[in-house]
Structure formats: C-alpha cells, structure tokens
Tab-separated table of C-alpha atoms in Angstrom:
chain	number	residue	atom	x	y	z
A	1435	UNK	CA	-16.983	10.021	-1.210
A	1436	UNK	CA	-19.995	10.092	0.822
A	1437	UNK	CA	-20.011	10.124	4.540
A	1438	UNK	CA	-21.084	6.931	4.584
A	1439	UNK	CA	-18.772	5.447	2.827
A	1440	UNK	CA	-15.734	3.482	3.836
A	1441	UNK	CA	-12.494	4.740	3.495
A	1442	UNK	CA	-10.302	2.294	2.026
A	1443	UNK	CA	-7.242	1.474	3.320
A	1444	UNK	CA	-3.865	-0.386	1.640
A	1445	UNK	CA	-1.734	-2.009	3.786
A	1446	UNK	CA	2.211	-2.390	2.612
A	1447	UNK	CA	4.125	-5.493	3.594
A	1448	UNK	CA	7.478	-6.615	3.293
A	1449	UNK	CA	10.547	-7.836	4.102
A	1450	UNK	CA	12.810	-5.371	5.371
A	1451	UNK	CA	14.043	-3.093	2.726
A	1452	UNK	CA	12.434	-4.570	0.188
A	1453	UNK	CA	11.264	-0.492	-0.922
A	1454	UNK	CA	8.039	0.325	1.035
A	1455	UNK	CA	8.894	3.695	2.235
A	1456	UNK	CA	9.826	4.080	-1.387
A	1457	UNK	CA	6.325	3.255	-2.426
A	1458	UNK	CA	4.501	4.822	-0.129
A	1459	UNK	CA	6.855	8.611	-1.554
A	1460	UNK	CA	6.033	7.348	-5.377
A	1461	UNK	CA	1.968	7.629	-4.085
A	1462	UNK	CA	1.953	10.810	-1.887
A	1463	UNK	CA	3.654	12.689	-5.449
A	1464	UNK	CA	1.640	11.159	-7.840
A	1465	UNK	CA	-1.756	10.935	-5.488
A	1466	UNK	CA	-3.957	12.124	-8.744
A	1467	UNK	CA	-6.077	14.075	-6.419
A	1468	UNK	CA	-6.616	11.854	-3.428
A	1469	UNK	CA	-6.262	13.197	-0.055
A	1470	UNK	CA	-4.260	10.375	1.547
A	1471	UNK	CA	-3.378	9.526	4.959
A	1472	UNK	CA	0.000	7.690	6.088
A	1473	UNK	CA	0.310	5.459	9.244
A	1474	UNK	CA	4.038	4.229	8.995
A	1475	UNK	CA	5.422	1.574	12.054
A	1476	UNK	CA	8.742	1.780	13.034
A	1477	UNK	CA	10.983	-1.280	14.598
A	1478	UNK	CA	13.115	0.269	17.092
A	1479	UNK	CA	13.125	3.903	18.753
A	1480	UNK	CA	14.669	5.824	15.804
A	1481	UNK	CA	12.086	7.165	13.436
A	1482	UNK	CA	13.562	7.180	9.869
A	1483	UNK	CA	10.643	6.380	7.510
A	1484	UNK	CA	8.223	8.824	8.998
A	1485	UNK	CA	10.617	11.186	8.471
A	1486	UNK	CA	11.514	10.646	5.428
A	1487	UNK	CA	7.730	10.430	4.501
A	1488	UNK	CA	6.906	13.860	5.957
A	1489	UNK	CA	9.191	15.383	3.806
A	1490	UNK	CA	7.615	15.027	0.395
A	1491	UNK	CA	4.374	15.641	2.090
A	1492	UNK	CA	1.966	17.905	-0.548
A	1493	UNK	CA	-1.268	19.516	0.304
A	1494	UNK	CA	-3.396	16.610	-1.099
A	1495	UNK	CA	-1.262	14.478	1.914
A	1496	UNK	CA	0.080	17.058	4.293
A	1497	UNK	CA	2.537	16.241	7.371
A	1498	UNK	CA	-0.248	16.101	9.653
A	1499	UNK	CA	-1.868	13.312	7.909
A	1500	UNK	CA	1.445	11.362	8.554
A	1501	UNK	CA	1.596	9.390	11.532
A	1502	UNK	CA	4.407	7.240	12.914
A	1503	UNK	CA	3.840	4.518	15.392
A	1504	UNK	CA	7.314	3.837	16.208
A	1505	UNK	CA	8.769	1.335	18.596
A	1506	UNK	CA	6.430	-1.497	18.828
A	1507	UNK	CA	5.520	-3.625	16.295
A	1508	UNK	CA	1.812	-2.411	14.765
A	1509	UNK	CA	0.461	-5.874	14.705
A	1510	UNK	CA	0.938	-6.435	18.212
A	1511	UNK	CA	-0.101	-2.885	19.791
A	1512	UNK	CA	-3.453	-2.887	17.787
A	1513	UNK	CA	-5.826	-1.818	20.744
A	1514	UNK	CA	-3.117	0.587	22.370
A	1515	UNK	CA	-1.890	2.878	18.892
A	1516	UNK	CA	-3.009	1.378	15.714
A	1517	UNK	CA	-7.616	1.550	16.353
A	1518	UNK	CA	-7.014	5.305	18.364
A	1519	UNK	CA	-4.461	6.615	15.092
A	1520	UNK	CA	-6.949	5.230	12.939
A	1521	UNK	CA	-9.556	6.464	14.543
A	1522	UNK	CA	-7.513	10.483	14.285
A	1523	UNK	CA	-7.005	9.932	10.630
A	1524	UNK	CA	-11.301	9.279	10.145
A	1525	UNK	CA	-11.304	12.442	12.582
A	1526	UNK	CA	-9.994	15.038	9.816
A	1527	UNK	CA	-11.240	17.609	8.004
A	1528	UNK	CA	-11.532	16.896	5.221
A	1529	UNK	CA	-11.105	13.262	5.803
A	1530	UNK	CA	-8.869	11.133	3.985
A	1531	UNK	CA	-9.802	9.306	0.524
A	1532	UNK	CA	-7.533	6.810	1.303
A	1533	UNK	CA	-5.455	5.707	4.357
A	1534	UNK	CA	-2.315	3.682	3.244
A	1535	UNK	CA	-0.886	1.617	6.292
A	1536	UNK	CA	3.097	0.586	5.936
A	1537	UNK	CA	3.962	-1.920	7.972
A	1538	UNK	CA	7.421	-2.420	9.771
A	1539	UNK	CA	8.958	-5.402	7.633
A	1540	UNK	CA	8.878	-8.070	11.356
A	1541	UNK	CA	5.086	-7.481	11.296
A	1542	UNK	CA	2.980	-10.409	10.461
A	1543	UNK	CA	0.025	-8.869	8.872
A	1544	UNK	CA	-2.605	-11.105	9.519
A	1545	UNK	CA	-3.468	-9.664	13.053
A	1546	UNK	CA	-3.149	-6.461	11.309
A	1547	UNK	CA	-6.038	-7.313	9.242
A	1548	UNK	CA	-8.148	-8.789	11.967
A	1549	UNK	CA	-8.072	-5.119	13.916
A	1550	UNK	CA	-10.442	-4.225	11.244
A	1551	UNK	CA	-13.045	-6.293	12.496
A	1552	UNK	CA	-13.033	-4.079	15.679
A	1553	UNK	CA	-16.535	-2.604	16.352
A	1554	UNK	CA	-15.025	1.318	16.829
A	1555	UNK	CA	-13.940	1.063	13.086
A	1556	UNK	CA	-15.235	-1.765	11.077
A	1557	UNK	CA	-18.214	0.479	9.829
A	1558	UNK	CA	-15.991	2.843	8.668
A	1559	UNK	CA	-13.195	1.207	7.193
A	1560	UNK	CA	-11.829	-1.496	4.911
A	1561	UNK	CA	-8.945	-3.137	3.656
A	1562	UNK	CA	-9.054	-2.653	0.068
A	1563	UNK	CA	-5.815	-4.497	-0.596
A	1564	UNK	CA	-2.344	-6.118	0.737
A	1565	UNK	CA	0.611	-5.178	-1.125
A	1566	UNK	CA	3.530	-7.555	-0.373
A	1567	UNK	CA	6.599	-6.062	-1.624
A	1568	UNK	CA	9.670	-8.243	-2.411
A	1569	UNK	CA	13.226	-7.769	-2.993
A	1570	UNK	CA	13.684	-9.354	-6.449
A	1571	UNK	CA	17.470	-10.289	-5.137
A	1572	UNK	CA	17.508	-10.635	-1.890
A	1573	UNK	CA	14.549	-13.140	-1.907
A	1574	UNK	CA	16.166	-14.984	-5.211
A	1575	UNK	CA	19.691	-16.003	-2.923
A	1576	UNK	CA	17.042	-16.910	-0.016
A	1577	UNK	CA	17.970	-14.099	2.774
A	1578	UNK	CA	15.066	-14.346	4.201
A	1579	UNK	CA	16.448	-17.457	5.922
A	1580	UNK	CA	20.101	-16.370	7.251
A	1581	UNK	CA	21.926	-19.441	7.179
A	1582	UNK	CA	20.712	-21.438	4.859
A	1583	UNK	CA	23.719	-24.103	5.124
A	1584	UNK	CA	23.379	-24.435	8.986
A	1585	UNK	CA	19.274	-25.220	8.813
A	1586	UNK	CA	19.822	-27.417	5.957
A	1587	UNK	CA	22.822	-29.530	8.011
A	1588	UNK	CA	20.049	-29.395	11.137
A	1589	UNK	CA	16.900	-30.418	8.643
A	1590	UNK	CA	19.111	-33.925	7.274
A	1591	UNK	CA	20.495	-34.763	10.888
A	1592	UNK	CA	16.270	-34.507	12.379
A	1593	UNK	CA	13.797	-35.357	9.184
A	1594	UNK	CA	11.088	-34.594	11.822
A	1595	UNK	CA	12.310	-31.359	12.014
A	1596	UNK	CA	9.485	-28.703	10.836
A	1597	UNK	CA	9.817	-25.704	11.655
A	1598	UNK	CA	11.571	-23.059	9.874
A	1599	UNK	CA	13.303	-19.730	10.635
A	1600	UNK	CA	12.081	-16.704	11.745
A	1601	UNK	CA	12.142	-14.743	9.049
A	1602	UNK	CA	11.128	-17.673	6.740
A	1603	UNK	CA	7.613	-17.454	8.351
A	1604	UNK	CA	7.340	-13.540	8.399
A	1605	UNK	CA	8.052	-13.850	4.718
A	1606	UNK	CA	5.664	-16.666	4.003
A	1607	UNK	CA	2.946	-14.974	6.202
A	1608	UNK	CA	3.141	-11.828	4.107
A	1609	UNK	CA	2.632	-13.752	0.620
A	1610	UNK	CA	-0.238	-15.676	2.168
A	1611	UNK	CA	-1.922	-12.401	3.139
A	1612	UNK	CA	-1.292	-10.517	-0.012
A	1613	UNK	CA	-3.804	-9.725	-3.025
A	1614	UNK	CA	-0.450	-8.840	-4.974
A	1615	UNK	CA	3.294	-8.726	-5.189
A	1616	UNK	CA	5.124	-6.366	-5.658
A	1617	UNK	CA	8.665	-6.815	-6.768
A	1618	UNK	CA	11.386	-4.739	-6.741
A	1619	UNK	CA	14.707	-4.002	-7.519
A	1620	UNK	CA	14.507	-5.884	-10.483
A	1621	UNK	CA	17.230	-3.879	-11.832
A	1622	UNK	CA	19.880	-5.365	-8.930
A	1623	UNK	CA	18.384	-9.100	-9.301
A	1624	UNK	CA	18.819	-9.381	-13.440
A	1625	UNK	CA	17.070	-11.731	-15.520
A	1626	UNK	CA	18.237	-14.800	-13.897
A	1627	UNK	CA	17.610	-13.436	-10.455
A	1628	UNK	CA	13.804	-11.919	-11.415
A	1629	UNK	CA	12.610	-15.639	-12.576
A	1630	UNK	CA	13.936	-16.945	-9.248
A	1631	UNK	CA	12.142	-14.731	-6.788
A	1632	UNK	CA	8.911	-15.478	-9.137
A	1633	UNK	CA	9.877	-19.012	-8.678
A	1634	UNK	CA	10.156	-18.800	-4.900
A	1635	UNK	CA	6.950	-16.462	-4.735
A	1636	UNK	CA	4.963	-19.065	-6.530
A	1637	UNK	CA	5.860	-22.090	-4.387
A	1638	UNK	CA	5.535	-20.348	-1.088
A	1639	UNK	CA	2.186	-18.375	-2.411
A	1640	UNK	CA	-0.900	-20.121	-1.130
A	1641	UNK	CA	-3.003	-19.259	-3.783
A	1642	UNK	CA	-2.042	-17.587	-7.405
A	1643	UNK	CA	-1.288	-14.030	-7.318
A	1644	UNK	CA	-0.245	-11.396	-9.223
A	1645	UNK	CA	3.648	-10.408	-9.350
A	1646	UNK	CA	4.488	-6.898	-10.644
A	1647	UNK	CA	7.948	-5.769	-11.302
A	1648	UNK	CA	8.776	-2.119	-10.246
A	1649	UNK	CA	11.548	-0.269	-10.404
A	1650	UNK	CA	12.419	2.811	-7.568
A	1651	UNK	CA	8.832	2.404	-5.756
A	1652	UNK	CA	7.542	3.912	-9.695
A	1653	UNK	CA	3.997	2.104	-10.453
A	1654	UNK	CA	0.733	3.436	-11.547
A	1655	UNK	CA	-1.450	4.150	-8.459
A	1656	UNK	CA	-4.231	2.742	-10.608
A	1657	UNK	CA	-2.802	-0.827	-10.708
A	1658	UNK	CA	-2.420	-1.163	-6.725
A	1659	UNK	CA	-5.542	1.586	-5.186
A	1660	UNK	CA	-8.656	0.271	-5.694
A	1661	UNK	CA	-8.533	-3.500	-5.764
A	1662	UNK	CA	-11.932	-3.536	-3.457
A	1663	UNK	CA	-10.377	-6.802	-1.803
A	1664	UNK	CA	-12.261	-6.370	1.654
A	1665	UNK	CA	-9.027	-8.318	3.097
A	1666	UNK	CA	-10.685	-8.175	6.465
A	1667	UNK	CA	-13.717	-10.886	5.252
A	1668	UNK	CA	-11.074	-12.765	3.737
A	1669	UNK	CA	-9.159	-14.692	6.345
A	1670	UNK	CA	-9.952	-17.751	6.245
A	1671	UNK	CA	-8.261	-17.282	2.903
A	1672	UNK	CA	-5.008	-15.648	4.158
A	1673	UNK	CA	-2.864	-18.666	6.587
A	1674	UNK	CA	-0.429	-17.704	8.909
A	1675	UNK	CA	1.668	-19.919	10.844
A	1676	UNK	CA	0.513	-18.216	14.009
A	1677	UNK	CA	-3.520	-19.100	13.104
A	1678	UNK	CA	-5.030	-20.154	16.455
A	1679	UNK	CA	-2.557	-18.782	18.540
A	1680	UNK	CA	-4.559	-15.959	21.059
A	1681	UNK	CA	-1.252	-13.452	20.133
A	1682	UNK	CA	2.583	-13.467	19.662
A	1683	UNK	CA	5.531	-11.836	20.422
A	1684	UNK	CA	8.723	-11.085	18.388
A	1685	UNK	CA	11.386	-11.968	20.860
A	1686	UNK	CA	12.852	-13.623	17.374
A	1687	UNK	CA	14.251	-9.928	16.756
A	1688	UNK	CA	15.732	-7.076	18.656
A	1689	UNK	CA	16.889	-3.618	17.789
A	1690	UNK	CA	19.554	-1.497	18.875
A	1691	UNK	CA	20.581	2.088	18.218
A	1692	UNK	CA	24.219	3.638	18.160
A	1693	UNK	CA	24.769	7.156	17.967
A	1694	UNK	CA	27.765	9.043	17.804
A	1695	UNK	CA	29.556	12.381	16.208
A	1696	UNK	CA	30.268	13.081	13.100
A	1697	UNK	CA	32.040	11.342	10.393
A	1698	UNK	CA	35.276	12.450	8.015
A	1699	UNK	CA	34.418	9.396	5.493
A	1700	UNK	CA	30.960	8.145	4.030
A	1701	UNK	CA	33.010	5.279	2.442
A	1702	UNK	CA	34.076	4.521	5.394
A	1703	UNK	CA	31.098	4.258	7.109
A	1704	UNK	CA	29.835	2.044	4.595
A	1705	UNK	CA	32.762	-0.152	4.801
A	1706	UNK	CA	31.868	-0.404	8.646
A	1707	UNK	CA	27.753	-1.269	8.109
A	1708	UNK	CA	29.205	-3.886	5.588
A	1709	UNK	CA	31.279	-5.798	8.334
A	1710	UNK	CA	28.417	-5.435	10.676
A	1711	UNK	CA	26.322	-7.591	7.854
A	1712	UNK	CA	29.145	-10.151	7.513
A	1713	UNK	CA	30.290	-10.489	10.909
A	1714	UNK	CA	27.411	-9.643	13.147
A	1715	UNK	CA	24.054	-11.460	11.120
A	1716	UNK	CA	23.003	-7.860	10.627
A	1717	UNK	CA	19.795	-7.591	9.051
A	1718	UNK	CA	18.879	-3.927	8.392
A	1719	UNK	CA	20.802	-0.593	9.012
A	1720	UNK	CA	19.285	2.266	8.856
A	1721	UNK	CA	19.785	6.299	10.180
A	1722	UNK	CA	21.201	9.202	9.428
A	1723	UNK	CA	25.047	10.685	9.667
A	1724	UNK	CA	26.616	14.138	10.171
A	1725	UNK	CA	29.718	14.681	7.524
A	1726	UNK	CA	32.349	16.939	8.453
A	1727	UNK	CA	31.945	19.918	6.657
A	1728	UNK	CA	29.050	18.628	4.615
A	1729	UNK	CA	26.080	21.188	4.970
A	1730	UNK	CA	23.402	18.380	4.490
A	1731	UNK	CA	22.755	15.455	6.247
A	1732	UNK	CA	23.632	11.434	5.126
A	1733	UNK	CA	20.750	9.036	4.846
A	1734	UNK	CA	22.112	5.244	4.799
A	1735	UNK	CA	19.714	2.037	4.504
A	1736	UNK	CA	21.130	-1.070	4.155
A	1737	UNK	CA	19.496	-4.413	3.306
A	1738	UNK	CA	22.575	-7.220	4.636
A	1739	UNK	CA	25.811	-5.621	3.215
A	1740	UNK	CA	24.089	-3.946	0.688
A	1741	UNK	CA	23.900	-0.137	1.588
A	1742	UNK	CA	22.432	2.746	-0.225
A	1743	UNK	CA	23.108	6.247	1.060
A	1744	UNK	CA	22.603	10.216	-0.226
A	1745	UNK	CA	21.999	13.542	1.218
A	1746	UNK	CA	18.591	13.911	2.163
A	1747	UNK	CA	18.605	17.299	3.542
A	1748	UNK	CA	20.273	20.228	5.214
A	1749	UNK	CA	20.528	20.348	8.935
A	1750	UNK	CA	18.107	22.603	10.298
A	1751	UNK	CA	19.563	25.413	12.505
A	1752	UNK	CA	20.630	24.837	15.987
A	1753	UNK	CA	20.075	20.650	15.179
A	1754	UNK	CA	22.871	19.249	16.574
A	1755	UNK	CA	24.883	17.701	14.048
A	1756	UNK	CA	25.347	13.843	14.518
A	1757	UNK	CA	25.323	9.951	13.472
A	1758	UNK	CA	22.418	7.515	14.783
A	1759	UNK	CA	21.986	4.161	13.214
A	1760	UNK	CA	19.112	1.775	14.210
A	1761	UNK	CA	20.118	-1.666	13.886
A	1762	UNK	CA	17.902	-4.921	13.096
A	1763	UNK	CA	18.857	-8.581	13.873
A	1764	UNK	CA	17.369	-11.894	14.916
A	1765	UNK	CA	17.680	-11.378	19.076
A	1766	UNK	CA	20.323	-13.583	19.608
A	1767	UNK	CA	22.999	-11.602	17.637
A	1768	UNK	CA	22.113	-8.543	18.834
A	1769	UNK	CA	25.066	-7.292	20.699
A	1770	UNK	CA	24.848	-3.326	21.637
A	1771	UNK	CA	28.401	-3.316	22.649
A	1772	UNK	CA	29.982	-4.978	19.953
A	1773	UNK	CA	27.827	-3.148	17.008
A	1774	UNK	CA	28.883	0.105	18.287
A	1775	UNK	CA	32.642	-1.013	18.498
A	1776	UNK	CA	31.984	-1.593	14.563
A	1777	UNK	CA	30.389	1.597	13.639
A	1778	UNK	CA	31.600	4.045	16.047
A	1779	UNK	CA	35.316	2.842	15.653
C-alpha cells in the first residue's frame, strides 16, 4: 500500500450478541499478513470486548493498535472520539492495512458512515464494507422486538399506529446499511430456525444481499475484506429511520453495572442472569466473575436468558479478585437496585 492510498476500513454491526467480538478474534488470528487496526465501542462503563480483543493481539495487530471507545455510543460521539482515534490509528508506524471498526450493537450505523465524509479523513479513508451480523435464533423468534404480544395487541386496537420498537429499528437500520449478512449461530437456530432469520432478513432488507452462515466468528477473511463498497458514497442507498433528522439520542436504552465479591457457584450465577432476562426485560449481560478458589477468572455473555461463560484468564497479581456485570435494557426497565438484588443475592 502506497501512501496515497486509502486505508480501508470494515465496519461490524449487529444486534447485541449476535458474535462480533467473536469475528473481529477469528480476523486478528488469521490476518494473512495484514497489519490491522481495531476500534471497538463499548455501551456502558465496563470494557469487556476491548479486553477480550487485546488479548489475542499478534504482532501483525498488536495491543496498541486496539482501541476502545467505551461509554458512549460511537455513532453519536463522532467529532469528540471516533475522527481523533481514527485519526491515531492513520498516525502509526507502520500504518495499518486495514482498520476494522466494531460497533456497540445500539449503534445505528448510518451516522457512522457519514463521519467518513469529514474533511480531516475522507482523503485517507474508506469504508470498504458493512458487515451486519445476525443471530440466526434470536432474530428467527423475533427478539429484536421484546414483546411481541403487547405491540401486536397495541397495533389492532390503533391501525394508524406506525411506529415500531426500539430495537426493531436498530435492527432494520443495520440491514439497510449492510453490503452483507452475516449469520451466526446457525448451529443454536437449526434448520427450521436458519430459513426463518433468512426469511426475516429478506423482508426487512431494502435491497438483496448476501447472507452467509458462520459458525464461532470462523469465515474466510477473503469473503468479507475487500468488498471495495465505498459505503460512504453510498447513502442514499442505505435508509435509516432517523434520515433527515440533524442527530439522535438513545434514551431508548440504559446501562447499569453491578459489582460485587466473589462467587462459590458459576451455576448459580447463571441461574441468577437467567431470572434477570425473564423478570427484568434484560437484554445483554456481560462481565467478568471471581470463583472461590478458582485461579482464573469467569467470562459470562448472555444474549436474553441465554448465557455462555468460560475461563478466560488468570488473575494477574495483586488484581483484586471480583464480579462486575454490565447490564443492557430498553431505559425504562432499567432498575440499578433491583438488578443487583438479582445478581448479588
């Protein structure tokens, strides 16, 4: 790559957990040569993907090329962290081959894509795809929209009604924007459940695009770097339900974390995340937990009331040894008090 050249960036979208930190691991150890740079956004205070991230880094994507913007939402801090990061990434020596972008899964990635038009970086830069990643069974029984019954009892009482949920329109906005899909967890979803998320990709997909089934984050990087899209002089063919609107907020969705000491029980911890899911409208868990005389520390994600955990790592010496959760839900059932009744006991 020339100096002249711009380096392309891929941005990864998705609904959260759908398997973008995942992804973005799968690339860093099987770059093929590329020197890549990370940017990963965070929603809420406790960094977990970065983290994770930085610790597969290799010398063809060390830890220093890995930056976390963490809480704020990228899309809406453009001019205040995402154009000076990006501008630090362009700033290395050597400089990067390619920068890939992960996007917390609230962001709407159309503004994203318009911060490339900024004068600082547009010479230097450009979008050379949008990767929409999609939980083959989440999106299949419609979670996206949390209470399905409820909005369909409100949509027959008020036919004029037209709006539709929150995270109905983050998930439609990151299929319009996307130059492919990526779906995973196939494996969870089945058959049955695979031809359903197609089905719902297709309908809510403003134009054709491809769909790709992948398993643990595991695809060539051939297939998704190097599409040449040039997203950012694309817009007009990416909608967004927020097109005309001068910016946005996401008051829809809130954060909280809970930390606390250790825990006798990973079962039992899981067994408390799942109740938060059921009873709370929980969205997304997600942290780290100290085990009683476990040398190495938990990592738990959960999508709903589906949680994955594992050791990740030891505890590094003098850490102190602890639990801290991050969780996600639409604002109004956020309730600080009463999640940390359910995880802390």
């Amino acid at each position: 790559m020339t100096d002249l050249a711009k380096v392309p960036v891929t941005i990864v979208t998705g609904f959260l957990g759908a398997g973008k930190t995942t992804l973005i691991r799968h690339l860093i150890q099987n770059a093929g040569g590329r020197r890549l740079a990370v940017v990963v956004n965070e929603f809420g205070t406790l960094g977990v993907d970065g983290e994770i991230l930085k610790s597969c880094a290799i010398p063809d994507c060390p830890a220093e090329n890995i930056v976390e913007l963490a809480n704020g939402c990228i899309c809406c801090t453009v001019a205040d962290d995402f154009i000076p990061t990006v501008e630090r990434l362009l700033a290395l020596e050597p400089r990067p081959d390619h920068i890939l972008i992960e996007t917390s899964g609230l962001a709407l990635p159309k503004p994203l894509l318009k911060a490339f038009d900024w004068p600082a970086i547009r010479s230097r830069i450009t979008v050379d795809g949008v990767l929409a990643l999609a939980d083959a069974e989440a999106v299949a029984e419609g979670r996206f929209a949390p209470d399905l019954v409820a909005l369909d009892a409100q949509r027959a009482a008020d036919p004029g009604i037209e709006h539709e949920t929150p995270l109905a329109e983050v998930f439609e906005d990151q299929l319009a924007c996307a130059d492919m899909v990526l779906l995973t967890k196939v494996d969870l979803a089945g058959p049955e459940g695979v031809a359903a998320a197609r089905a719902v990709i297709a309908a809510e997909a403003p134009r054709p695009v491809p769909v790709v089934e992948i398993r643990e984050g595991a695809i060539d990087p051939r297939v998704i770097l190097g599409l040449g899209a040039a997203a950012e002089d694309d817009l007009v063919a990416r909608p967004s339900h927020h097109d005309g609107e001068d910016d946005h907020e996401h008051e829809d969705f809130d954060s909280t974390v809970v930390t606390f000491g250790e825990i006798a029980d990973p079962a039992e911890l899981i067994a408390r995340i799942e109740e938060l899911a059921r009873e709370h409208k929980v969205l997304r868990v997600k942290g780290y937990a100290a085990v009683t005389g476990k040398p190495m520390r938990l990592l738990v994600q959960a999508v709903g009331a589906r949680v994955r955990h594992q050791y990740d790592r030891p505890w590094r010496p003098g850490e102190p040894r602890g639990t801290a959760l991050v969780a996600i839900a639409e604002h109004d059932h956020v309730d600080p008090a009463a999640f940390r009744a359910v995880l802390a006991g």
